[in-house]
Structure formats: C-alpha cells, structure tokens
Amino acid sequence: MVTEQQSLPLGFVRGEPVFEQPEDLYIPPEALELMLDLFSGPMDLLLYLIRKQKMDILDLPILRITEQYMVYVDMMREMKLELAADYLLMAAMLAEIKSRMLLPKIASDEDEEEDPRAELVRRLKEYEIVRSGAHELDMQPQQERDYFIAHADTDARDLAGHAPPEVSLEELSLALLKVMQLVDVQAHHQVKREALSTRERMSRILEKLQTNTRIEFSQLFETNEGRSGVVVSFLAILELNKEGLIALTQAESYSVIYVVSKSTAGATEHRAEG
Amino acid sequence: MIADKQLKQLVEAAVFAAEAPVTLDQLLGGVLADYRLNRPRLRQVLDELKDDYRERGIELVEVASGYRFQTRSELGPALVNMWPDRAPRYSAALFETLALIAWRQPVTRGEIEAVRGVSVSTQIMKTLQERGWVKVVGHKEVPGRPALYATTKAFLDYFSLQSVADLPALAQPRPELELDLESAADTNDTRERGTNKEENP
Amino acid sequence: MIADKQLKQLVEAAVFAAEAPVTLDQLLGGVLADYRLNRPRLRQVLDELKDDYRERGIELVEVASGYRFQTRSELGPALVNMWPDRAPRYSAALFETLALIAWRQPVTRGEIEAVRGVSVSTQIMKTLQERGWVKVVGHKEVPGRPALYATTKAFLDYFSLQSVADLPALAQPRPELELDLESAADTNDTRERGTNKEENP
C-alpha cells in the first residue's frame, strides 16, 4: 500500500532527495513549543510523520522517515527548546537502522538476516495500539466532563455523631513546608508573615464584598486594630486592585472612594454592565 | 427556547452536582446561560421539582445560601447506620491543598494545581468546604470565572491560630525535620508510595 | 417488615447521601440492617429506582464499586459550563500511561516506558496515584524489584465502568505481523469481541 508519489525531487537534504517539501514541516518557532506538548513522545512524533506522509508502516521508508524526524528534532534543538533525551535516543536509533540498511547485504548460508527495521516496526505497532487505547479511554464518560456525581446533603451524619478526622497543627505545618519547597523550586519567594496577613486580609475583604458589592473605602479599616492592622488592610486593597479582583471608584476628586467588587458571584448588576 | 422537560432536567442536575447550595443567579449565569430565562420562570421550575420529590427519600429545600437536595429528615435515624465507626484520615494531598490555600489566598483551583503539579480532586475541595475551613470568597474575572478560595475563621479556630501569619513560623524546618523530609523526597522519587497510600480524603 | 415505599425512600436517600458508590452489602448491613431483606428484593428496589429516574436529569447507575446517582451525560456540556474550573485536564501522555496500565496490568514503569518510548514522568505517576486510579500491587522479582502498577475501582468508577472487561477491546495487530503481545492477548480474551471498535482514532 505504498503510495509514494514519484516526482522530481525538490531538493536534497544530506544527500537524500526530498520529493515533497511538506508544508507542515514549516512551523513558526512559537508553535514549536506547542508542538512539544502536542506529542507525547518520540513514538508519537514518528507515527504522526508516517501518517502525514502516508507511509506504510510495514515497509517503512527508513531514509525518508529519518530525514523528516531529524528536521523536527533539529528545529527544536535550534530553538533551544528543552528536548527530552528520549527524542535524541530515537534519532540515534533511526540513524543506526539507516546505516544498517545502507550496508551491502552479505550473502550467507545462515538464516535470512532480520530486517533492521523489524524492531522499530514492532514497537511502532505496539505503541499505536496503546495510543488507540488512550483514545478509547478518552471516549469513555468522564467525571465532571460528561457527568457529575449527584449528591444530597444529610443531617443523618450529625445524628451519628460521626466526628471528622482529627488533624494536628503539625501535619498542616509539614504540608505547608512541603508546598513552600515546591514553590521555592519554581521561584524564590520570600514568605513573610506580613505578606501572609495581607493574603488573609484580601480574603476577608472579598468576603465582605460578596454581601455588599460596593463598600466605602474607609469602612474596610478597623481602627481598633492599630497602625499595623491599617497597613495590612491598605496593602490588601492595593494587592486586590493589582490582581484585578476589585476596583476603586470615585465620583470626583476628594469625594468618597468606593471599593467595588469585580469578582463576587452575587454581583449580577456588575456582570450585566460588562 | 428550551423545552420544559429539558429545562427541568438541567436545573435538577445542576443542583445535584453542585458542591454547595446553588442560588438562582448561579443557575441563570451557569447552566442556563444559553437560554433567556427570567427568575420567576426559574422559581417555577424549582417549585415543580420540589413537588416531584415530595414523596421521595430526598427533598429539594431552599436554605440561606440557595437550593439543595437533602435527605428527608424522618429518615435520619435509619441513615445513621450508614457510617460505621472508624476514624478516617485525610490524605497528604488534602493537607497540601489546605496549606496552599492558607498561604496563597485568595487562590483559584488552577493556581493550586499549577504549584502542586497535579490536579486537585473535587472531593478534596468539597471536604475542605464541608469542614468549614475553606470557602469561596469570589470569582476571578478571567475566562471561566474560576472560584477564589480562602481559609475561614473556623480554620483558624480549629488550629488555635490568631492569623494565617502564625503558620510559617511553625513551618520553619527544624534540623531533624529537614532530614526526614529529604528521605521522604527520596522515597517519592523511587515511587515507594505503597506506605503513603492516597485514600479518599 | 418495612413498607415498600419506605424501603425505597431509605435506599434512595442512602445512595444519595453516601460519599462513594454503595454496594448491596453496604446497604443490607447498614441502613437496612434492621429489616430482614434479601439481595433479590434489594435489587428489585434498585431497579425500580432506576426506572423512576428514567426521565429525570440524573440517573441511577452501577459502577465498579457500587450504585450511585449521576447526572445524565447529555447534560454534561451545560453543566461543565457552570463549573469550568472543575473540568478535568489530562495530557495525552497521562492517558497513554493509564491505558497501558489498564490493558497490561500489572505492569512496571520500565515496561510502560519501553512501549511509549519516553520516560514516564514522576508527576504523571503521582497524579494517577493521587486520583486513586492506579496503585502498586506488588513488585516484580527482577533486579531492582520494580513496583507493579494496576488500576483500581476508583479508576473504573471515574470512567463509568463496572470492570476492566468493559473497556473496549484494543485493536488487534494485523495477522501478517507477529507481534509480541502475549500479555495484551491474555487480557483481551476476557473481553467481548463485539465491542471491537475501529482500529485507529
């Protein structure tokens, strides 16, 4: 079922004729990164190329497939995209098969020499089956995509006196330490106690704005908290504003400043405006 | 326009699927967003649903924060037997999620997932909200309007904290703890998770 | 004795209130413990309930770990619209890994990597285990004693399946190809041929 169209080669890449310059090989750099996410690995990429070029997997044109694979891998390397070592491993394997194919066959009395492509073809077929399995799984109904669990609340559990699990502060602290380390790997965040108070205050302000979508600026401060409390509230308002969760409005200079929610569920009037 | 039957099915499914009681606005802006429906009409649908469940084991009720289905109160004593006495435990995933909410609040589920590198199960969010430790304080104005989660006063009370700011001081690694964590990280890498089973929260 | 109506209400309420799907045994030994009821009778009640919900927005289904109510799948898109941040997002790599574990279980990480041609990220294994879809069921007696992974009931529940045998049979290699798919063939045998789907997506 080889559907190789013989026409004039468009050019030669590393000595190999290129018959059709596949337009899908020209990929804008920004799309390359996306592509890396698109393929789940080198096998996936290989299969894609085989499909795209309508090659016969059983009589794999190893020269062509190797060329095309290398075009992709080289592009990704040129873009200095973080390329998994597995892609390079596959490139090496392809190159090896290619060189073995190029070697003259030595006539021998022994059993027929195994086609150097056999192992790759076997793996490709096997992988193809797994990929179709993944597709089958994806077609199954999935929770919160196709269906949701239907729950009813109950007061019976309270009757049972069924206490929820006891949790120690230590467990929570350890968990916090773990996520702090996680984040530390991603970025160097200095966790300061003041910053935490601010985050917490942000939540309280949003909470207030859920019942009242517009609150006078000054009402968000509690004077009995003292100086530091006022500072925390002020920082929280600035941060909320920066993150686009609230807006500050004022009819005219020196008039009352209002804090308006941009985020509450109940803010239907606001939604209607937008 | 939407057929009456389909409309009722949608509203019914949405109330059942919600993690907390749902308001008319949530229904109108969410599951019914594609249909032009007014509040009286929706109320009528909810009344019909109430009626449909009049003779069933559960009922549709309106509570302070919206509509929800709940088991009929007469059945309470019989349902008690559903929960045998056993002390459940929370998963590490739940603790990490809670810690992240405390630390990064107000935070969306997507932001939590970005840090933890794994998706956060709905069950965990539900458990945290049922315990009253976490609540939705708003919605982020980005596509999808994801909920913003924050810790509550009940959370602070439970752990006898004055403020979330008291947490990091506690989380300072003690020398002997650091060692523990390193070995824990090692076993994580070699996927020795048999002992660290993820039960349902 | 318990009146039919009350019995049905009790079973209905129990299934709705449970945190996870409930089995016949859980019902018989829990909420129904005070009544002398046999399994056929209980099955009959559940069948009646299924029937009652035939035209509603939710349905009673049986999955691997028992009975549960869930929203009708036609309503999925509208409901997802209501909670976009709850919608699952899984990569192709995760699904391939999961498919391999489902169809080839028990399987080692090395075996998964051999087929997929890429190293399996620790994050994928972590997600799969945190979701409770995959667990370590033993260790292979080869050097290094690698963990053997298998799917769980929670995996089946998530995909609305009663057993692994309900998974569609995977495409068979073409006859002219002699592939080393013994392990796959074994699991395939237990499956129904009739469900064979088209060979490729």
XYZ file of C-alpha atoms in Angstrom:
676
model
C 0.000 0.000 0.000
C 2.940 2.276 -0.575
C 1.592 5.434 -2.008
C 4.833 7.053 -2.856
C 4.369 9.641 -5.497
C 7.352 9.730 -7.734
C 8.056 13.173 -8.998
C 11.066 15.383 -9.368
C 12.821 15.855 -6.103
C 12.520 19.333 -4.714
C 15.995 19.171 -3.417
C 18.427 17.140 -1.457
C 18.887 17.047 2.239
C 22.062 15.321 3.345
C 22.234 13.522 0.058
C 18.664 12.300 0.215
C 16.160 13.505 -2.338
C 13.228 15.382 -0.891
C 10.184 14.867 -3.057
C 7.653 16.982 -1.412
C 8.647 19.749 0.830
C 5.931 19.133 3.349
C 4.407 22.428 4.283
C 3.582 21.085 7.704
C 7.292 20.986 8.423
C 7.492 24.744 8.350
C 6.417 25.659 11.765
C 6.678 29.078 13.317
C 9.018 28.981 16.318
C 6.300 29.802 18.803
C 4.319 26.839 17.531
C 7.230 24.517 18.149
C 6.913 24.801 21.844
C 3.267 23.944 21.498
C 4.255 21.007 19.353
C 6.420 19.535 22.059
C 3.342 19.454 24.246
C 1.319 18.039 21.418
C 3.407 14.927 21.011
C 3.521 12.634 23.955
C 6.977 11.425 22.912
C 9.189 10.390 20.010
C 6.950 7.449 19.088
C 4.024 9.791 18.797
C 6.028 12.126 16.593
C 7.166 9.234 14.397
C 3.645 7.966 13.973
C 2.487 11.438 13.087
C 5.116 11.712 10.358
C 4.247 8.289 8.993
C 0.577 9.227 8.855
C 1.205 12.620 7.388
C 3.335 11.186 4.599
C 1.033 8.225 4.105
C 3.913 5.866 4.551
C 3.391 2.166 5.006
C 4.346 1.238 8.491
C 5.162 -2.339 7.429
C 7.533 -1.237 4.716
C 8.823 1.817 6.429
C 10.891 4.059 4.146
C 13.531 4.466 6.790
C 15.557 7.063 4.905
C 12.644 9.405 4.470
C 11.314 8.977 7.936
C 14.730 9.566 9.440
C 15.171 12.750 7.440
C 11.833 14.103 8.494
C 12.300 13.158 12.087
C 15.652 14.895 12.105
C 14.134 18.044 10.630
C 11.851 18.257 13.630
C 14.482 17.421 16.178
C 16.964 19.882 14.670
C 14.363 22.618 14.666
C 13.594 22.006 18.266
C 17.276 21.990 19.162
C 17.908 25.172 17.218
C 15.120 26.838 19.088
C 16.898 25.635 22.217
C 13.682 24.063 23.354
C 14.084 21.700 26.189
C 14.047 18.446 24.343
C 13.673 15.218 26.217
C 16.625 12.906 25.827
C 14.185 10.326 24.521
C 13.880 12.245 21.272
C 17.629 12.109 20.739
C 17.687 8.439 21.633
C 15.149 7.790 18.916
C 17.207 9.840 16.479
C 20.200 7.669 17.252
C 18.156 4.537 16.752
C 16.874 5.751 13.393
C 20.373 6.650 12.286
C 21.599 3.234 13.266
C 18.863 1.440 11.340
C 19.537 3.682 8.382
C 23.221 2.828 8.358
C 22.484 -0.863 8.668
C 20.119 -0.623 5.730
C 22.832 1.025 3.686
C 25.344 -1.721 4.361
C 25.661 -4.156 1.487
C 23.967 -7.458 2.260
C 26.466 -10.186 2.873
C 25.371 -13.376 1.214
C 25.245 -16.041 3.832
C 24.033 -19.559 4.234
C 22.620 -18.811 7.576
C 19.031 -17.901 8.222
C 17.837 -14.821 6.492
C 19.137 -11.775 8.230
C 16.494 -9.900 10.168
C 15.311 -6.664 8.650
C 16.948 -3.899 10.721
C 13.599 -2.136 10.772
C 11.754 -5.038 12.353
C 12.229 -3.958 15.934
C 11.158 -0.388 15.218
C 8.111 -1.515 13.273
C 7.150 -3.844 16.088
C 7.457 -1.041 18.611
C 5.520 1.359 16.443
C 2.665 -1.079 16.034
C 2.599 -1.788 19.720
C 2.648 1.887 20.554
C -0.105 2.560 18.056
C -2.321 0.114 19.887
C -1.618 1.818 23.187
C -2.370 5.163 21.663
C -5.694 3.928 20.405
C -6.270 2.601 23.940
C -5.662 6.093 25.287
C -8.159 7.365 22.763
C -10.717 4.777 23.814
C -10.272 5.829 27.432
C -10.773 9.438 26.498
C -14.031 8.488 24.770
C -15.383 6.943 27.974
C -17.702 9.119 30.038
C -15.579 11.147 32.435
C -16.499 12.655 35.751
C -17.000 16.421 35.619
C -16.607 16.403 31.847
C -19.562 14.205 30.857
C -21.274 13.541 34.129
C -21.288 14.834 37.673
C -21.961 12.852 40.825
C -25.431 13.625 42.196
C -25.251 14.219 45.932
C -27.789 15.019 48.556
C -26.845 16.576 51.861
C -27.900 14.828 55.001
C -28.276 15.669 58.626
C -28.079 11.997 59.493
C -24.347 12.111 59.862
C -24.634 14.640 62.647
C -27.060 12.319 64.345
C -24.456 9.595 64.097
C -22.059 11.837 65.962
C -19.573 10.906 63.326
C -16.617 13.108 64.004
C -14.498 14.196 61.076
C -10.810 13.279 61.298
C -8.698 14.957 63.913
C -5.943 16.998 62.418
C -2.861 18.288 64.147
C -1.266 21.637 63.528
C 1.973 19.788 62.934
C 0.529 17.946 59.962
C -0.589 21.219 58.447
C 2.782 22.853 59.084
C 4.575 19.984 57.395
C 2.291 20.279 54.390
C 2.977 23.993 54.228
C 6.679 23.345 54.384
C 6.359 20.931 51.511
C 4.451 23.312 49.257
C 6.837 26.107 50.183
C 9.680 23.946 48.971
C 7.740 23.183 45.803
C 7.314 26.859 45.113
C 10.886 27.539 46.067
C 11.984 25.380 43.170
C 9.832 27.410 40.821
C 10.685 30.838 42.096
C 12.382 32.334 45.076
C 9.537 33.592 47.094
C 10.246 35.037 50.417
C 7.356 34.143 52.616
C 6.968 36.818 55.155
C 4.500 36.821 57.946
C 3.272 40.260 56.903
C 2.637 39.008 53.381
C 0.522 36.213 54.759
C -1.540 38.589 56.848
C -2.124 40.554 53.684
C -3.289 37.489 51.749
C -5.667 36.627 54.555
C -6.986 40.182 54.718
C -7.569 40.067 50.980
C -9.864 37.103 51.519
C -11.802 38.909 54.245
C -12.299 41.953 52.028
C -13.528 39.815 49.132
C -15.831 38.090 51.553
C -17.304 41.427 52.660
C -17.774 42.390 49.042
C -19.857 39.293 48.466
C -22.691 40.616 50.546
C -22.122 44.243 49.649
C -20.772 44.749 46.175
C -19.808 48.331 46.921
C -18.207 49.398 50.155
C -16.845 52.708 51.256
C -13.061 52.605 51.307
C -12.841 53.788 54.888
C -15.134 51.031 56.097
C -12.548 48.438 55.236
C -10.341 49.674 58.049
C -10.821 48.792 61.640
C -9.212 51.403 63.775
C -9.141 49.200 66.835
C -6.533 47.081 65.084
C -3.993 49.817 65.391
C -1.419 51.000 62.928
C -0.235 47.614 61.707
C -3.779 46.470 61.085
C -4.476 49.508 58.963
C -1.308 48.923 56.987
C -2.298 45.305 56.362
C -5.736 46.372 55.122
C -4.226 49.002 52.911
C -1.739 46.580 51.377
C -4.519 44.037 50.870
C -6.626 46.590 48.994
C -3.665 47.542 46.800
C -2.922 43.901 46.066
C -6.558 43.097 45.274
C -6.628 46.058 42.946
C -3.411 44.934 41.304
C -4.748 41.422 40.775
C -7.890 42.880 39.244
C -10.188 41.448 41.889
C -11.563 44.819 42.956
C -11.848 48.292 41.502
C -11.566 51.612 43.276
C -14.042 54.238 42.171
C -14.514 57.862 42.982
C -17.107 60.173 41.508
C -14.864 63.250 41.695
C -11.713 64.387 43.438
C -11.907 64.376 47.229
C -15.236 62.579 47.196
C -15.787 59.248 48.842
C -13.750 56.370 47.434
C -15.660 53.163 46.920
C -14.251 49.686 46.671
C -16.197 47.734 44.094
C -16.116 44.014 43.693
C -15.094 42.682 40.333
C -15.323 39.165 41.463
C -18.334 38.265 43.534
C -20.810 35.683 42.385
C -23.716 37.795 43.522
C -22.610 40.823 41.543
C -25.150 40.399 38.809
C -25.616 44.071 38.128
C -21.937 44.319 37.581
C -21.984 41.344 35.236
C -24.780 42.907 33.278
C -22.672 46.004 32.697
C -19.774 44.014 31.387
C -36.169 28.483 23.713
C -35.762 25.372 25.759
C -38.302 22.623 26.243
C -39.830 22.495 29.711
C -38.665 18.963 30.293
C -35.077 19.695 29.319
C -35.052 22.840 31.417
C -36.188 20.933 34.473
C -33.587 18.239 33.878
C -30.828 20.834 33.651
C -31.813 22.618 36.835
C -32.226 19.326 38.667
C -28.820 18.048 37.519
C -27.118 21.324 38.412
C -28.481 21.375 41.959
C -27.444 17.756 42.450
C -23.971 18.298 41.011
C -23.162 21.463 42.968
C -20.761 21.195 45.861
C -22.770 23.705 47.877
C -26.304 25.099 47.710
C -26.880 26.980 44.458
C -28.535 30.335 44.002
C -30.866 31.406 41.225
C -28.115 33.653 39.889
C -25.654 30.812 39.707
C -28.156 28.751 37.757
C -29.083 31.584 35.421
C -25.467 32.534 34.803
C -24.186 28.990 34.639
C -26.125 26.035 33.378
C -28.885 28.216 31.926
C -26.619 30.887 30.472
C -27.539 29.949 26.909
C -31.252 30.395 27.490
C -33.144 33.575 28.098
C -34.860 32.772 31.311
C -36.221 35.044 33.960
C -36.192 34.477 37.679
C -39.944 33.851 38.090
C -39.755 31.139 35.457
C -36.786 29.520 37.201
C -38.570 29.691 40.541
C -41.493 27.928 38.928
C -39.196 25.148 37.716
C -37.731 24.774 41.181
C -41.231 24.624 42.663
C -42.135 21.877 40.230
C -39.005 19.981 41.219
C -39.906 20.382 44.888
C -43.221 18.851 44.046
C -41.684 15.970 42.104
C -39.658 14.972 45.150
C -42.469 15.289 47.649
C -42.831 11.529 48.025
C -39.200 10.562 47.658
C -36.318 9.805 50.040
C -34.760 13.195 49.410
C -36.246 16.650 49.084
C -35.379 19.937 47.449
C -35.105 22.696 50.021
C -34.132 26.328 49.996
C -31.589 27.238 52.637
C -29.869 30.550 53.341
C -27.278 30.138 50.628
C -29.503 28.624 47.974
C -31.198 25.434 46.872
C -30.021 21.948 47.679
C -31.251 18.392 47.865
C -31.131 16.735 51.250
C -32.323 13.503 52.744
C -35.796 13.569 54.276
C -35.413 14.258 57.976
C -37.650 11.357 59.058
C -35.085 9.015 57.555
C -32.271 10.356 59.708
C -32.358 7.709 62.421
C -32.263 4.902 59.848
C -29.496 6.523 57.824
C -27.281 6.789 60.880
C -26.260 3.189 60.289
C -24.561 4.172 57.059
C -21.447 5.356 58.788
C -19.768 2.683 60.829
C -17.403 3.914 63.480
C -13.977 4.332 62.059
C -11.551 7.154 62.330
C -10.871 8.328 58.799
C -7.710 10.160 57.922
C -7.038 12.910 55.467
C -4.627 12.472 52.582
C -1.368 14.320 52.113
C -2.965 15.859 49.022
C -5.672 17.412 51.184
C -3.155 18.901 53.587
C -1.076 20.355 50.810
C -4.131 21.880 49.204
C -5.221 23.379 52.515
C -1.734 24.717 53.192
C -1.617 26.319 49.765
C -4.994 27.950 50.195
C -3.899 29.341 53.549
C -0.691 30.658 52.127
C -1.744 31.953 48.736
C -5.314 33.002 49.380
C -7.454 34.107 47.653
C -6.465 31.476 45.150
C -8.125 29.552 42.307
C -8.086 25.828 41.868
C -5.980 26.247 38.735
C -3.355 28.165 40.712
C -3.217 25.424 43.315
C -2.781 22.858 40.588
C -0.012 24.894 38.995
C 2.030 24.781 42.190
C 1.302 21.198 43.153
C 1.757 19.983 39.590
C -1.227 17.675 39.875
C -4.905 18.228 39.547
C -6.843 18.825 42.737
C -9.751 16.474 43.174
C -13.215 17.894 43.636
C -13.606 15.604 46.642
C -10.781 17.409 48.416
C -12.308 20.820 47.759
C -15.635 19.511 48.935
C -14.197 18.041 52.116
C -12.384 21.274 52.951
C -15.556 23.251 52.423
C -17.690 20.810 54.389
C -15.307 21.124 57.294
C -15.817 24.837 57.045
C -12.090 25.506 56.723
C -12.240 26.844 53.217
C -14.803 28.931 51.399
C -15.366 30.636 48.105
C -14.869 34.380 48.565
C -15.413 35.413 44.964
C -14.643 34.639 41.379
C -11.691 35.716 39.314
C -12.640 37.786 36.300
C -10.866 35.631 33.768
C -12.478 33.234 31.295
C -14.459 30.642 33.159
C -14.679 32.892 36.232
C -12.973 30.331 38.496
C -13.835 30.417 42.184
C -11.409 32.097 44.592
C -10.813 30.040 47.715
C -9.775 31.354 51.105
C -9.446 29.999 54.610
C -12.094 30.819 57.185
C -12.243 31.884 60.793
C -13.278 28.320 61.642
C -9.989 27.166 60.132
C -8.023 29.469 62.425
C -10.135 28.444 65.394
C -9.599 24.762 64.771
C -5.841 25.132 64.739
C -5.874 27.749 67.515
C -4.216 30.296 65.321
C -4.637 34.031 65.598
C -3.884 34.550 61.977
C -2.578 32.677 58.981
C 0.643 34.592 59.561
C 1.299 32.338 62.553
C 1.741 29.370 60.249
C 5.111 29.978 58.572
C 6.791 30.463 61.917
C 5.645 26.957 62.752
C 6.736 25.681 59.392
C 10.371 26.645 59.888
C 12.250 23.424 59.355
C 13.827 22.094 62.476
C 17.153 20.376 61.848
C 15.863 16.872 62.482
C 12.816 17.563 60.346
C 14.899 18.556 57.403
C 16.447 15.116 57.347
C 13.058 13.488 57.474
C 11.881 15.465 54.527
C 14.907 14.634 52.483
C 14.412 10.961 52.921
C 10.738 11.435 52.171
C 11.663 13.191 48.965
C 13.963 10.323 48.070
C 11.318 7.704 48.510
C 8.990 9.846 46.472
C 11.394 9.686 43.620
C 11.734 5.955 43.716
C 7.956 5.761 43.803
C 7.840 3.968 47.103
C 4.363 5.165 47.722
C 2.917 1.947 48.954
C 3.107 3.131 52.517
C 1.801 6.551 51.688
C -1.484 5.483 50.245
C -3.851 8.112 48.961
C -7.141 7.225 50.452
C -10.147 9.283 49.685
C -9.989 12.321 51.870
C -41.417 -5.728 57.856
C -40.952 -2.459 56.107
C -43.408 -0.854 53.755
C -42.340 -0.823 50.137
C -42.488 2.918 49.871
C -40.407 3.485 52.980
C -37.882 0.900 51.848
C -37.426 2.624 48.531
C -37.058 6.011 50.197
C -34.427 4.684 52.545
C -32.352 3.088 49.786
C -32.688 6.208 47.667
C -31.610 8.516 50.495
C -28.699 6.250 51.385
C -27.332 6.183 47.853
C -27.636 9.961 47.579
C -26.039 10.652 50.937
C -23.122 8.251 50.628
C -19.724 9.743 49.807
C -18.899 6.912 47.436
C -20.875 4.370 45.416
C -22.645 1.881 47.698
C -22.790 -1.873 47.338
C -25.726 -4.149 48.070
C -23.851 -5.468 51.091
C -23.275 -1.997 52.451
C -26.986 -1.265 52.150
C -28.040 -4.581 53.655
C -25.565 -4.319 56.514
C -26.065 -0.586 57.049
C -29.333 1.271 56.602
C -31.299 -1.919 56.051
C -29.694 -3.869 58.890
C -32.873 -3.742 60.976
C -35.002 -5.279 58.247
C -34.849 -8.808 57.008
C -34.215 -8.241 53.361
C -32.596 -10.457 50.784
C -30.455 -9.405 47.856
C -33.016 -10.136 45.109
C -35.506 -7.929 46.884
C -32.974 -5.139 47.206
C -32.032 -5.473 43.556
C -35.679 -5.134 42.694
C -35.888 -1.908 44.694
C -32.828 -0.545 42.915
C -34.315 -1.485 39.546
C -37.493 0.363 40.458
C -35.437 3.396 41.419
C -33.580 3.227 38.116
C -36.949 3.267 36.430
C -38.214 6.199 38.497
C -35.295 8.323 37.297
C -35.517 7.337 33.656
C -36.902 10.719 32.595
C -35.006 12.868 35.040
C -31.828 14.949 34.943
C -29.938 12.330 36.921
C -29.797 8.569 36.741
C -29.001 5.648 38.997
C -26.044 3.684 37.636
C -23.993 0.746 38.769
C -20.218 1.196 38.548
C -17.330 -0.905 39.826
C -17.704 -0.018 43.479
C -21.483 0.056 43.627
C -24.529 2.142 42.884
C -24.541 5.899 42.599
C -26.623 8.686 41.145
C -25.017 10.810 38.463
C -26.144 13.468 36.058
C -27.339 12.351 32.642
C -24.443 12.529 30.215
C -26.341 14.597 27.621
C -26.350 17.392 30.175
C -22.568 17.304 30.574
C -21.733 20.251 28.316
C -24.209 22.585 30.006
C -23.006 21.563 33.459
C -19.354 21.958 32.530
C -20.318 25.465 31.504
C -21.370 26.068 35.089
C -18.110 24.830 36.630
C -15.398 25.246 34.034
C -12.673 25.066 36.646
C -13.822 21.617 37.703
C -13.362 20.194 34.219
C -10.514 17.704 34.148
C -7.454 18.398 32.033
C -5.257 15.437 31.366
C -2.412 15.168 28.904
C -2.101 12.607 26.130
C 0.950 11.260 27.946
C -1.101 10.624 31.081
C -3.813 8.848 29.138
C -1.306 6.675 27.316
C 0.259 5.690 30.607
C -3.137 4.998 32.123
C -4.233 2.989 29.081
C -1.098 0.867 29.311
C -1.675 0.192 32.971
C -5.345 -0.616 32.351
C -4.754 -3.014 29.477
C -1.473 -4.572 30.552
C -1.772 -4.651 34.316
C 0.119 -5.457 36.395
C 2.900 -3.574 34.693
C 6.153 -1.906 35.732
C 7.191 1.605 34.960
C 10.001 0.250 32.811
C 7.543 -1.724 30.711
C 5.423 1.374 30.220
C 8.478 3.319 29.146
C 9.555 0.597 26.734
C 6.267 0.841 24.866
C 5.852 4.590 24.992
C 9.445 5.326 24.096
C 9.686 8.053 26.719
C 10.448 8.080 30.376
C 7.259 8.317 32.377
C 7.275 11.485 34.396
C 7.047 11.177 38.142
C 4.302 13.765 38.021
C 2.113 11.528 35.879
C 2.510 8.609 38.257
C 1.828 10.964 41.151
C -1.360 12.268 39.586
C -2.563 8.780 38.745
C -1.982 7.632 42.289
C -3.402 10.733 43.911
C -6.564 10.352 41.905
C -6.639 6.821 43.245
C -6.779 5.410 39.723
C -3.568 3.443 39.950
C -1.847 1.651 42.774
C 1.152 -0.523 43.457
C 0.017 -4.120 43.737
C 3.413 -5.757 44.190
C 6.969 -5.869 42.997
C 8.418 -7.735 40.089
C 11.025 -10.292 41.094
C 13.755 -8.955 38.878
C 16.790 -6.878 39.853
C 15.658 -3.657 41.462
C 12.268 -5.193 42.293
C 10.319 -2.539 40.360
C 6.795 -1.768 41.504
C 3.917 -3.346 39.619
C 1.071 -0.971 38.872
C -2.584 -1.808 38.407
C -5.797 0.141 38.062
C -8.276 0.491 40.916
C -12.019 0.542 41.356
C -11.840 4.330 41.538
C -10.443 4.262 38.007
C -13.394 2.216 36.819
C -15.815 4.466 38.699
C -14.378 7.571 37.100
C -14.839 6.177 33.612
C -18.287 4.795 34.488
C -17.163 1.203 34.095
C -18.099 -1.875 36.062
C -14.996 -3.862 35.243
C -11.857 -3.700 33.138
C -13.565 -6.169 30.826
C -15.973 -3.375 29.880
C -13.147 -1.469 28.275
C -13.341 -1.753 24.533
C -11.012 -4.393 23.170
C -7.967 -2.809 21.676
C -7.203 -3.025 18.016
C -5.540 -6.270 17.146
C -2.284 -6.327 15.258
C -2.769 -7.317 11.686
C -2.283 -11.052 11.164
C 0.738 -10.751 8.919
C 2.565 -9.132 11.796
C 3.853 -11.336 14.529
C 3.905 -9.131 17.481
C 4.901 -9.863 20.972
C 1.589 -9.012 22.505
C 1.016 -12.057 24.604
C 0.113 -10.141 27.689
C -2.311 -7.993 25.756
C -3.849 -11.061 24.172
C -4.449 -12.535 27.599
C -6.452 -9.631 28.825
C -8.215 -9.355 25.517
C -9.551 -12.861 25.853
C -11.722 -11.875 28.723
C -13.291 -9.149 26.694
C -16.168 -9.228 24.361
C -15.220 -9.308 20.750
C -18.348 -7.473 19.791
C -17.136 -4.217 21.239
C -14.211 -4.065 18.881
C -14.003 -0.527 17.693
C -12.400 0.879 14.588
C -8.730 0.333 14.551
C -7.473 3.835 14.877
C -8.606 7.176 16.096
